[in-house]
CSV table of C-alpha atoms in Angstrom, one decimal:
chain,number,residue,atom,x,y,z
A,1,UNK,CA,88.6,106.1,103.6
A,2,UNK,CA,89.0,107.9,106.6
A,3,UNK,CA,92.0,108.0,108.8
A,4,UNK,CA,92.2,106.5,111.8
A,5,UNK,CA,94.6,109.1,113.4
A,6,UNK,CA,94.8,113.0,112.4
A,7,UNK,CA,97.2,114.2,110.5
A,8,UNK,CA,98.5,117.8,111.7
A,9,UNK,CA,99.1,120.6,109.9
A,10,UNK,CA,102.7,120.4,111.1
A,11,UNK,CA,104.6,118.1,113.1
A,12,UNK,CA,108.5,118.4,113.9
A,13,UNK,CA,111.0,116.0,112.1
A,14,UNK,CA,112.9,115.0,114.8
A,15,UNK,CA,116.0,112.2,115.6
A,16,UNK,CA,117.3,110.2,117.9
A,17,UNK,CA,120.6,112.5,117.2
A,18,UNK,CA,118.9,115.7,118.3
A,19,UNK,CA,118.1,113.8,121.7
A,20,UNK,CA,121.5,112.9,122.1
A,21,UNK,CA,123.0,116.4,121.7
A,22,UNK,CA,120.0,117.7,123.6
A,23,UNK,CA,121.1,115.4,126.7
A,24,UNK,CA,125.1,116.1,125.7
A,25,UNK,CA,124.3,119.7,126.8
A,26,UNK,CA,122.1,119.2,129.7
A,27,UNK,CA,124.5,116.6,131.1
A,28,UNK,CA,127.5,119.5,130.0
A,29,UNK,CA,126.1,121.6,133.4
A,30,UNK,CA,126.1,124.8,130.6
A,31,UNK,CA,122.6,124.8,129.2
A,32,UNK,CA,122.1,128.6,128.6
A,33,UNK,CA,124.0,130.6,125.8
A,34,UNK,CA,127.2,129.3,125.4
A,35,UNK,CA,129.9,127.7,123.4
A,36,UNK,CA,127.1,125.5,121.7
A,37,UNK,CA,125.4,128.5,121.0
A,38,UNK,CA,128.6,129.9,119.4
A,39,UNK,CA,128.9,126.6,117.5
A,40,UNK,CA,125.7,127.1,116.3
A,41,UNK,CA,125.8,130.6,114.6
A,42,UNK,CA,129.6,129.7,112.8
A,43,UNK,CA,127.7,126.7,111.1
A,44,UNK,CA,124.3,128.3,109.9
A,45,UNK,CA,126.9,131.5,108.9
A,46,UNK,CA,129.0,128.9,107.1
A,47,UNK,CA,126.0,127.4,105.4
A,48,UNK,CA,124.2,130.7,104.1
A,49,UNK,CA,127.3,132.0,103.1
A,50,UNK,CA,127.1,135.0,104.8
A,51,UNK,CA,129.9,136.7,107.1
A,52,UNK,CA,128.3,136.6,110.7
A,53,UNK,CA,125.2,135.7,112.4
A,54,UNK,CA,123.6,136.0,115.6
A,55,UNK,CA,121.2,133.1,117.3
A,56,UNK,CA,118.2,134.5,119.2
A,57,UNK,CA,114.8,133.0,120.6
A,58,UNK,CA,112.5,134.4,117.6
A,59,UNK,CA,112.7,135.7,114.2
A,60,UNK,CA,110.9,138.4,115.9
A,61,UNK,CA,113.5,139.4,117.9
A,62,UNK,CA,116.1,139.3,114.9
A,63,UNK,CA,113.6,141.8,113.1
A,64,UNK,CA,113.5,144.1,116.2
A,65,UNK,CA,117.0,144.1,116.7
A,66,UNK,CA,118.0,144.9,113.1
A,67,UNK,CA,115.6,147.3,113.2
A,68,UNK,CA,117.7,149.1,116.2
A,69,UNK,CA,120.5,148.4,114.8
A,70,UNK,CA,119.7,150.6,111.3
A,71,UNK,CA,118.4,153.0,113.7
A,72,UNK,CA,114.6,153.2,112.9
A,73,UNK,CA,112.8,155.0,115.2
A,74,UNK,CA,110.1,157.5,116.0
A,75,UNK,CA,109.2,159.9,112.7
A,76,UNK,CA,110.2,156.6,110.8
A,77,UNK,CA,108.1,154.7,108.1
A,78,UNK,CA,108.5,150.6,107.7
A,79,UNK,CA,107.0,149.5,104.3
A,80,UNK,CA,105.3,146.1,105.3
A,81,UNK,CA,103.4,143.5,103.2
A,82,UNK,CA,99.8,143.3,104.6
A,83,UNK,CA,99.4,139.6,103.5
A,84,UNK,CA,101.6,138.8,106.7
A,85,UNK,CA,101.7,137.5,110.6
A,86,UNK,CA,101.6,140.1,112.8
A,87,UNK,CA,104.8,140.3,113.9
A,88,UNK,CA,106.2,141.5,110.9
A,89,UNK,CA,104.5,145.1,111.8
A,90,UNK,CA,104.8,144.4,115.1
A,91,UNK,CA,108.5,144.8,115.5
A,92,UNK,CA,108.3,148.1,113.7
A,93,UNK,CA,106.0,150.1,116.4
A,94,UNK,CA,108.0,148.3,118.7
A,95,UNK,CA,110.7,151.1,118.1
A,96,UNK,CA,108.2,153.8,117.4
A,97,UNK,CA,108.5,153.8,113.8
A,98,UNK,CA,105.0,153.4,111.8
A,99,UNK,CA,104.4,150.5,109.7
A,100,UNK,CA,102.7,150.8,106.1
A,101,UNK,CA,101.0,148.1,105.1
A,102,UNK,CA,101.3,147.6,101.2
A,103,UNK,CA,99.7,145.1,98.5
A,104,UNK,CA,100.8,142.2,97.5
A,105,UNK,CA,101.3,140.6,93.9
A,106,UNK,CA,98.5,138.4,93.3
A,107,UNK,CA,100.1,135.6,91.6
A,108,UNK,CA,103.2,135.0,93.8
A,109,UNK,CA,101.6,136.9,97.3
A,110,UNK,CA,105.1,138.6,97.7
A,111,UNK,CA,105.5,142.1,98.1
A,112,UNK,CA,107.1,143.1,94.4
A,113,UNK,CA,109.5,146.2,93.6
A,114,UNK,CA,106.5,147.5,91.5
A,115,UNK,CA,104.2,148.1,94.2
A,116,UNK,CA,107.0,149.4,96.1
A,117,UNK,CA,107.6,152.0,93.3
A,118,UNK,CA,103.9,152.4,93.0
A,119,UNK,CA,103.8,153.6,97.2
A,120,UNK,CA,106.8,155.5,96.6
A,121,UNK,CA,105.0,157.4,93.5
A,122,UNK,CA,102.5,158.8,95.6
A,123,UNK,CA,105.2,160.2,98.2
A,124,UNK,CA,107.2,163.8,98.5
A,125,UNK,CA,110.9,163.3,97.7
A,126,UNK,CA,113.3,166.1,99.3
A,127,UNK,CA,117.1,166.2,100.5
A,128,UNK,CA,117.3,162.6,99.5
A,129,UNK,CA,114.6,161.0,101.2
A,130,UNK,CA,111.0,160.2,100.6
A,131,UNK,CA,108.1,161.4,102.9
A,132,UNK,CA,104.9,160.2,102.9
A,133,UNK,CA,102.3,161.8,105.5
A,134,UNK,CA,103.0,159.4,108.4
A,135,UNK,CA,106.5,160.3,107.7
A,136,UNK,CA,110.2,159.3,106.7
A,137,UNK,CA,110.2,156.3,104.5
A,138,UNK,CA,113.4,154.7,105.8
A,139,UNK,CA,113.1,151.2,105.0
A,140,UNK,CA,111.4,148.0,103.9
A,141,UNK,CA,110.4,144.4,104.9
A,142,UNK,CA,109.9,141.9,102.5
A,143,UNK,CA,108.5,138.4,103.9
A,144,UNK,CA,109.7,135.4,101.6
A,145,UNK,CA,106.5,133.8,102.1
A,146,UNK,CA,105.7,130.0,102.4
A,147,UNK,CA,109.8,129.9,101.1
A,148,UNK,CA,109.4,131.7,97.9
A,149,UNK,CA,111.9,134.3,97.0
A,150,UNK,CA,110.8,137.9,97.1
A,151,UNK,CA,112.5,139.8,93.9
A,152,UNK,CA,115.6,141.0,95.7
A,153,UNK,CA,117.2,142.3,92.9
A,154,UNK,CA,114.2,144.6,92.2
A,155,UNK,CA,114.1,145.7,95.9
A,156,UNK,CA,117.5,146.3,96.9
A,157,UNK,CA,118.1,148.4,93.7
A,158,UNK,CA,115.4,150.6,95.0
A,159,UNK,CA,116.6,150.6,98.7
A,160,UNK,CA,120.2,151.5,96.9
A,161,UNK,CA,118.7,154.7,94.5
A,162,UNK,CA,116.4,156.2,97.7
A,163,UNK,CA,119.0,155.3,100.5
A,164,UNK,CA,116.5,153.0,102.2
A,165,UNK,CA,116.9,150.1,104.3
A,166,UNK,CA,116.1,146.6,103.1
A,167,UNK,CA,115.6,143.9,105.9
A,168,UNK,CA,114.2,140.5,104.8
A,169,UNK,CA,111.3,138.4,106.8
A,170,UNK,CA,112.5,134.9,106.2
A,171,UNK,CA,111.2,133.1,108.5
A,172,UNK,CA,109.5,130.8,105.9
A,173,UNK,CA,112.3,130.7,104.0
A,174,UNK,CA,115.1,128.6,104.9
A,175,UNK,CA,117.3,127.5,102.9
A,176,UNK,CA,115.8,129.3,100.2
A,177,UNK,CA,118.1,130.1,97.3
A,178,UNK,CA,119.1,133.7,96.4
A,179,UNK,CA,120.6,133.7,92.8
A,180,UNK,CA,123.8,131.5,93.4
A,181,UNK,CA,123.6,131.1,96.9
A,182,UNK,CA,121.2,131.1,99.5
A,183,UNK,CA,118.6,133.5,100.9
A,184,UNK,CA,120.9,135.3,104.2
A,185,UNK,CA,123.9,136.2,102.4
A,186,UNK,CA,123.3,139.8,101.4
A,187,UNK,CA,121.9,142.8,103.2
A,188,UNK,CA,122.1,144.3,106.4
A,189,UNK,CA,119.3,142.2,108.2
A,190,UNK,CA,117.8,138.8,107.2
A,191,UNK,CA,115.5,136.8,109.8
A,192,UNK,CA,115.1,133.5,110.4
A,193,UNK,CA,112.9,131.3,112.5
A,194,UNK,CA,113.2,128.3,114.2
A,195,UNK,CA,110.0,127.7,115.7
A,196,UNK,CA,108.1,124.6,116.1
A,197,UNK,CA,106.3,124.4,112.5
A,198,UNK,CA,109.2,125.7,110.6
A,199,UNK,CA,111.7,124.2,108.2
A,200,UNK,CA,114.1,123.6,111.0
A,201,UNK,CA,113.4,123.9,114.5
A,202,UNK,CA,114.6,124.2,118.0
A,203,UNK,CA,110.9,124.7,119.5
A,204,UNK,CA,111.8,128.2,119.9
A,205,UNK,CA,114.7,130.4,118.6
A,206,UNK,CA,115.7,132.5,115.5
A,207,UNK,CA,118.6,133.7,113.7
A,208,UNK,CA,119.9,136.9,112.4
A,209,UNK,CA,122.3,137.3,109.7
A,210,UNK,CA,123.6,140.0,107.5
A,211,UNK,CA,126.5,141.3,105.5
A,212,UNK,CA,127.7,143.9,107.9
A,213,UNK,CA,129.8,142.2,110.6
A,214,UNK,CA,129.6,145.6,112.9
A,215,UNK,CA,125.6,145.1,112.9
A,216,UNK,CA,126.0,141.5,113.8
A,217,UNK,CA,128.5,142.1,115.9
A,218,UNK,CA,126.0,145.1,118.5
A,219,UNK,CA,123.1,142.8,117.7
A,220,UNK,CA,125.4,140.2,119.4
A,221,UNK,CA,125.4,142.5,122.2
A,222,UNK,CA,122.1,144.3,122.5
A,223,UNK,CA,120.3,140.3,122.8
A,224,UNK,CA,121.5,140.0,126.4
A,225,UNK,CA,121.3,143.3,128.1
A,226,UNK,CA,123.8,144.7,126.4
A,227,UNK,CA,126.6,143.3,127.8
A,228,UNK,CA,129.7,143.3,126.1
A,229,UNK,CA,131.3,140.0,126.5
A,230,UNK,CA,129.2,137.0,127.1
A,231,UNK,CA,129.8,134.8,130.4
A,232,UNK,CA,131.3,131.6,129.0
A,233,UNK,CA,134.6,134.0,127.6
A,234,UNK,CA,134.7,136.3,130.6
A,235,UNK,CA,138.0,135.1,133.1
A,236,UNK,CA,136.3,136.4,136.0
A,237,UNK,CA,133.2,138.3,137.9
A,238,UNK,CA,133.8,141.8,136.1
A,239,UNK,CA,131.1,143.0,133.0
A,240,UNK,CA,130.1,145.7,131.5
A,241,UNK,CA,126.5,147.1,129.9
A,242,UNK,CA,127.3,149.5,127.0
A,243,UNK,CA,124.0,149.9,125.4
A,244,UNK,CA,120.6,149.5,126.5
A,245,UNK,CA,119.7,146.0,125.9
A,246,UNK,CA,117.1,142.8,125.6
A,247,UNK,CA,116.2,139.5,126.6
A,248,UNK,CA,116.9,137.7,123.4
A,249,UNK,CA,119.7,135.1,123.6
A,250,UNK,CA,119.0,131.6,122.6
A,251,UNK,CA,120.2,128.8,125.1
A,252,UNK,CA,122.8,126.2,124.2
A,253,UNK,CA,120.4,123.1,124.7
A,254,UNK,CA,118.3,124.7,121.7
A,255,UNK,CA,121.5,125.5,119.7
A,256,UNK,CA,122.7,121.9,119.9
A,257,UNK,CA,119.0,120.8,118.5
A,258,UNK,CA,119.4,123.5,115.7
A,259,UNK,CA,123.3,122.0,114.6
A,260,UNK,CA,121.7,118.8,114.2
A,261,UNK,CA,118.7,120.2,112.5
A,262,UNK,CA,121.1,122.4,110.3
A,263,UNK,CA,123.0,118.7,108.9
A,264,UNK,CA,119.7,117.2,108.1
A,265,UNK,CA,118.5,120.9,106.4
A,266,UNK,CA,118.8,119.6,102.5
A,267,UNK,CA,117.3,116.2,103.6
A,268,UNK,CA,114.1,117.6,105.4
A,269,UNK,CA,114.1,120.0,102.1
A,270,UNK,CA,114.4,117.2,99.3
A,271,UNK,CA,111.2,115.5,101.3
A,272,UNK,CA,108.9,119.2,101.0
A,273,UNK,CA,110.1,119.4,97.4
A,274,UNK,CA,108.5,115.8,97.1
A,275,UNK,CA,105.7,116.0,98.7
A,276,UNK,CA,104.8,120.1,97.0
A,277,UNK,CA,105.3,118.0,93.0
A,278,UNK,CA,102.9,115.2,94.5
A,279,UNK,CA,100.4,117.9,95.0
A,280,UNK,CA,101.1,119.9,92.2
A,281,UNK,CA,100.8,117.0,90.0
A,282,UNK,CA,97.7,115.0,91.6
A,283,UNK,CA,95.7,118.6,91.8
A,284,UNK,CA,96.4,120.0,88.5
A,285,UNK,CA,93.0,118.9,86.8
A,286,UNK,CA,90.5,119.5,89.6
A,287,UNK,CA,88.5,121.8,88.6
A,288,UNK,CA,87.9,125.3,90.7
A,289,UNK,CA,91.3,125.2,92.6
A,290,UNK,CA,94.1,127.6,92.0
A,291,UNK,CA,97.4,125.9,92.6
A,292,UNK,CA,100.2,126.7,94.9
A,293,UNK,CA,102.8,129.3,92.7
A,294,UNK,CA,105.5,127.8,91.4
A,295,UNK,CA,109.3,128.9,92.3
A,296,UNK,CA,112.8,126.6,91.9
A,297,UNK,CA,114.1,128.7,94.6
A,298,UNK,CA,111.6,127.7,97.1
A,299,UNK,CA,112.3,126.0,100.5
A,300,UNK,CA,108.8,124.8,100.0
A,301,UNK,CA,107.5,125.8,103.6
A,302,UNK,CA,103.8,126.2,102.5
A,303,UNK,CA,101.8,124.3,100.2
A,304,UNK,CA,98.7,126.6,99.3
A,305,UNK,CA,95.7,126.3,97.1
A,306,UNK,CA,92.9,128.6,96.7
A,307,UNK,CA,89.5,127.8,96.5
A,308,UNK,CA,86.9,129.0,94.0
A,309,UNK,CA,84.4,127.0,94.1
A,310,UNK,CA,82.1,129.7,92.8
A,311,UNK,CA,84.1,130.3,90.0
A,312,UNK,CA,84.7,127.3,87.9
A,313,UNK,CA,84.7,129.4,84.9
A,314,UNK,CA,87.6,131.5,86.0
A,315,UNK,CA,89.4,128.3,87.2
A,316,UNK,CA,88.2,125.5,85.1
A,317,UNK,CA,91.5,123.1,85.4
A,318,UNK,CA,94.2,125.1,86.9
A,319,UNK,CA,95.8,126.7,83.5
A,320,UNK,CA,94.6,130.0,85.2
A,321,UNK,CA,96.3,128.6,88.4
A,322,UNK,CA,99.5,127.2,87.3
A,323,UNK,CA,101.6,130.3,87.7
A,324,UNK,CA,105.7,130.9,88.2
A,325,UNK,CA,107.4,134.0,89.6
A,326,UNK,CA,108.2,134.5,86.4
A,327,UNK,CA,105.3,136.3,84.8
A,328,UNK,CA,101.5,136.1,85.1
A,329,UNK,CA,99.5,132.5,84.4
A,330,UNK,CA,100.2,131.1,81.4
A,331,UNK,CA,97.0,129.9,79.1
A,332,UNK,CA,99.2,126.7,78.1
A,333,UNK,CA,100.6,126.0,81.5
A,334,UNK,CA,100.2,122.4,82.1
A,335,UNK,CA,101.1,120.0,84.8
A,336,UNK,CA,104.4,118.3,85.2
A,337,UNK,CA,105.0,114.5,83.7
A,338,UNK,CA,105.8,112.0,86.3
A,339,UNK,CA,109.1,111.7,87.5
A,340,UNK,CA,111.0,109.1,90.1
A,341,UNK,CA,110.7,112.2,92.8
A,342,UNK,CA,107.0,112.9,92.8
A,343,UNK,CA,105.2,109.1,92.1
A,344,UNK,CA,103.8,108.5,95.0
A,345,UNK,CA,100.7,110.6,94.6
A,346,UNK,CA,100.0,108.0,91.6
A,347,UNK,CA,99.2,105.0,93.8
A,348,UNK,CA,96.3,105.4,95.2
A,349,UNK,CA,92.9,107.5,95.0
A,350,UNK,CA,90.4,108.3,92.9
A,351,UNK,CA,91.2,108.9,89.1
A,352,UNK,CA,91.8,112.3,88.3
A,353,UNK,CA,88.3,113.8,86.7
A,354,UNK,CA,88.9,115.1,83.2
A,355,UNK,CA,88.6,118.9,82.8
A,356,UNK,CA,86.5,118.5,79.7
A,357,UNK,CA,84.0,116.4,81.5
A,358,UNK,CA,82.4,120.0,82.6
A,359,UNK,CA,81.5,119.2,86.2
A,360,UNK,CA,81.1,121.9,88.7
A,361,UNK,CA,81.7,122.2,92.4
A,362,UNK,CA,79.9,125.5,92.1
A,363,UNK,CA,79.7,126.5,95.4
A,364,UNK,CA,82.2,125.0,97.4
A,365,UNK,CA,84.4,127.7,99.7
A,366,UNK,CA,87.4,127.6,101.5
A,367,UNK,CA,85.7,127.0,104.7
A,368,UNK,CA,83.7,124.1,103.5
A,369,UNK,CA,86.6,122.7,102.1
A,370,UNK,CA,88.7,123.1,105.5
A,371,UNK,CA,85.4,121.9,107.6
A,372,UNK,CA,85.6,118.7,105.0
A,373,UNK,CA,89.0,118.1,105.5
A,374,UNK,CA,88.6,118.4,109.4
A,375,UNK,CA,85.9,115.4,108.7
A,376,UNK,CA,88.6,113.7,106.6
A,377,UNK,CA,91.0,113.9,109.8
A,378,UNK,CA,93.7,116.2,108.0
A,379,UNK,CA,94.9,119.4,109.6
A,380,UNK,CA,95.2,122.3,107.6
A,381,UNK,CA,96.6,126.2,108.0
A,382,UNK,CA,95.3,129.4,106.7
A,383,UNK,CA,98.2,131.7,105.9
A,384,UNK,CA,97.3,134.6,106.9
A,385,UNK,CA,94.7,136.7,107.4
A,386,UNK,CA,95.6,139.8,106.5
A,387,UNK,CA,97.1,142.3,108.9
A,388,UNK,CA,94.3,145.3,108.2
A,389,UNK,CA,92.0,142.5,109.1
A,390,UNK,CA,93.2,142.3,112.8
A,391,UNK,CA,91.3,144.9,115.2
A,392,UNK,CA,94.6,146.4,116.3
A,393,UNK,CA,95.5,147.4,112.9
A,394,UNK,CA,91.9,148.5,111.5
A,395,UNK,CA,91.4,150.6,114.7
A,396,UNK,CA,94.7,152.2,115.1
A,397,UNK,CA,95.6,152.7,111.5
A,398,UNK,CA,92.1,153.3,109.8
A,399,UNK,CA,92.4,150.5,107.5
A,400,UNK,CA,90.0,148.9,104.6
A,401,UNK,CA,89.9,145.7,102.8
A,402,UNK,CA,89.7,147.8,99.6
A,403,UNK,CA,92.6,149.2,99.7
A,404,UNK,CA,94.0,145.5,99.5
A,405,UNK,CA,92.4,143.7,97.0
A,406,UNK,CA,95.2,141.3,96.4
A,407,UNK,CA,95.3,140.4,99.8
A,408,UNK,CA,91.6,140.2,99.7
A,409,UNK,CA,91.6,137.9,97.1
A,410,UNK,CA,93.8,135.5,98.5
A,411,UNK,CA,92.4,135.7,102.0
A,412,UNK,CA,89.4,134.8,101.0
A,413,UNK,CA,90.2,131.7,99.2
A,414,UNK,CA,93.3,130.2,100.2
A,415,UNK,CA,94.4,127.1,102.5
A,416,UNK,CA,97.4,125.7,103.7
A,417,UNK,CA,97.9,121.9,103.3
A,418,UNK,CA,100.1,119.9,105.4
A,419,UNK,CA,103.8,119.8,103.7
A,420,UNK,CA,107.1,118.5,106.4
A,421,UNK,CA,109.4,116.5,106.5
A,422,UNK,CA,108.0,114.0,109.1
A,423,UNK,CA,105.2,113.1,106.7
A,424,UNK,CA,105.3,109.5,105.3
A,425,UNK,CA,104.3,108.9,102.1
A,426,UNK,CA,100.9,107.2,103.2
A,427,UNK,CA,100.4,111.2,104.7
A,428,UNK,CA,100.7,112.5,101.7
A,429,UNK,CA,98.6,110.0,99.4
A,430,UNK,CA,96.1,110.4,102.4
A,431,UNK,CA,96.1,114.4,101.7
A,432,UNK,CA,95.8,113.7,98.2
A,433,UNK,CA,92.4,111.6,98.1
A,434,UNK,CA,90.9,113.5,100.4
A,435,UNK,CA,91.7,116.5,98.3
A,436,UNK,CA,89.9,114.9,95.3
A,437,UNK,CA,87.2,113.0,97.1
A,438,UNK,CA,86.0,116.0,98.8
A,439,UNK,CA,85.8,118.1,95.1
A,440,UNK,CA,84.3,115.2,93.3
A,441,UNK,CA,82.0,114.6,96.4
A,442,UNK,CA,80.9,118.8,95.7
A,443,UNK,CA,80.6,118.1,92.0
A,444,UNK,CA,78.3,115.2,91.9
């Protein structure tokens, strides 16, 4: 059955409560940065367990700004995972460093400390640092993607041995956990969005934190010209610019959307868990699909499978697929038994085709299955193509596909399904069945 409405990719999960503190401010006469704004950073600070943070209007600008703040700059090399949106290299020419792109792991898509160490191997190393010929390797950007935890312990141990920087891209990832606590509460720089299709939103906006108050503190500064006290605390007319600045701040009408966000966070995140097991349960026999990784410290921002429609053999009913951050796919991996939290995807739909029934969607691609889910009025993503795939960065950098072949992998197969908080659970049952009507539809 077909829905009568689309379903898109994403949709924001909002309340009548973030109306109301919307209209508090507007009717407050102080709708730019502010004491909302203020308000705002002390609670997400307070929630990530982290000693500052700093609200600005992208995750883009946090990156850029921490970026200044460690003092990268020209004769300076970013490490970068290629499997990335662009503005995760962007940010780094922005302040006339040069960005690397590096591999990802295949089974996780995160950038690991191994292929870190594996760049690094083919590098100089004198008076402390490592050179590589487009220069001084001074730091590192790892992107949590689609909420999953890169291996901070891994990283950071190599950012402390070569006296590198490590600045995390999580702008998927909130609230992901980090060991004990959550993703945000150690290093110098950790980015977080708040743009319309994330976890929380305020339409537009981001936030910086870190565990070096000074950092915070110029970042604070250097978002709004580099002024050096804000105008709701100044008595009177007088300011002063002490270091070149930006346009970065985030107003107080989009703060007092993101402290009502912020309360609902472990609600919205308890719904994406939900809805990610429902998949990951309902999928786990179809044959040629490689499921989403798996990962307890997830904030479950992406649901992705990959498509191999051509290689049912490689794929036959996800034991290939079913893999953790733990270690590679595990021949015995099998799917989760029903539980209270993920029943839903068990009340409707076709039944579930056995894997030793030996019927092949041979082949089936990732863009037929996107152009079938299209038909089937269900929005889906493509996260991402890679970065050495984009003009800009082939041209200027001399980049090949082959020198990814990770990336490549995933690029070509992969597909983002619809997973928020706003989704009912008719949505997700309707994701579900046309999932498996479209692969039994290819197998017949």
């Amino acid at each position: 059955m077909i829905r009568s409405n689309k379903l898109p990719f994403a949709r924001p999960d909002l309340t009548e409560e973030e109306f109301q503190a919307v209209r508090r401010v507007m009717e407050s006469g102080w709708i730019t940065s502010g004491p909302e704004t203020d308000a705002f950073e002390q609670e997400f600070a307070q929630y990530i367990g982290a000693p500052d943070a700093a609200a600005l209007n992208s995750a883009t600008a946090a990156l850029h700004l921490g970026l200044v703040a460690l003092g990268i700059g020209p004769g300076d090399v970013v490490l970068v995972p290629a499997l990335t949106f662009t503005a995760t290299a962007e940010v780094v020419s922005r302040t006339g460093a040069r960005p690397v792109l590096l591999d990802v792991d295949r089974n996780s898509y995160l950038l690991s400390p191994e292929i870190v160490e594996s760049f690094l191997s083919t590098c100089t190393y004198e008076a402390g640092e490592y050179r590589c010929k487009e220069g001084r390797v001074r730091a590192i950007i790892c992107v949590h993607y689609g909420g999953r935890v890169c291996d901070l312990d891994g990283l950071f141990e190599i950012c402390r041995s070569t006296g590198m920087e490590l600045l995390q891209d999580a702008a998927h990832s909130f609230p992901s956990r980090d060991g004990e606590g959550k993703v945000g509460r150690r290093g110098p720089v950790t980015a977080f969005s708040f743009y319309a299709t994330k976890n929380i939103t305020t339409g537009e906006g981001g936030m910086i934190t870190g565990d070096q108050p000074e950092i915070i503190q110029r970042i604070r500064r250097m978002r709004l010209h580099g002024i050096a006290t804000p105008a709701h605390r100044r008595a009177g007319w007088q300011y002063d610019v002490v270091e070149q600045g930006y346009k970065y701040n985030l107003s107080d009408i989009a703060s007092a959307m993101g402290r009502v966000q912020l309360r609902r966070a472990e609600e919205m995140l308890q719904k994406r868990k939900q809805i990610h097991e429902a998949y990951q349960q309902a999928f786990a026999f179809l044959p040629g699909l490689r499921l989403c990784p798996e990962q307890e410290a997830s904030a479950y921002h992406l649901y992705t499978l990959e498509i191999h429609g051509s290689s049912v053999a490689q794929y036959p009913n996800n034991s290939e697929g079913s893999a953790t951050l733990d270690g590679p796919p595990r021949p015995d991996a099998s799917p989760k038994q029903p539980n209270e939290a993920n029943q839903l995807q068990l009340q409707s739909g076709p039944t579930l085709q056995s894997p030793a029934s030996g019927r092949s969607h041979a082949g089936l691609d990732r863009d037929d299955f996107v152009a079938a889910m299209e038909e089937s009025r269900i929005g889906t993503g493509l996260h991402f193509i890679p970065l050495y795939r984009m003009s800009y960065y082939m041209e200027k950098y001399g980049l090949r596909s082959s020198q990814f072949p990770a990336c490549e992998e995933i690029f070509e197969s992969i597909v983002s399904l619809p997973i928020y908080s706003a989704m009912s659970e008719e949505d997700t049952r309707d994701v579900i069945e046309a999932v498996r009507n479209i692969l039994s539809t290819t197998a017949e």
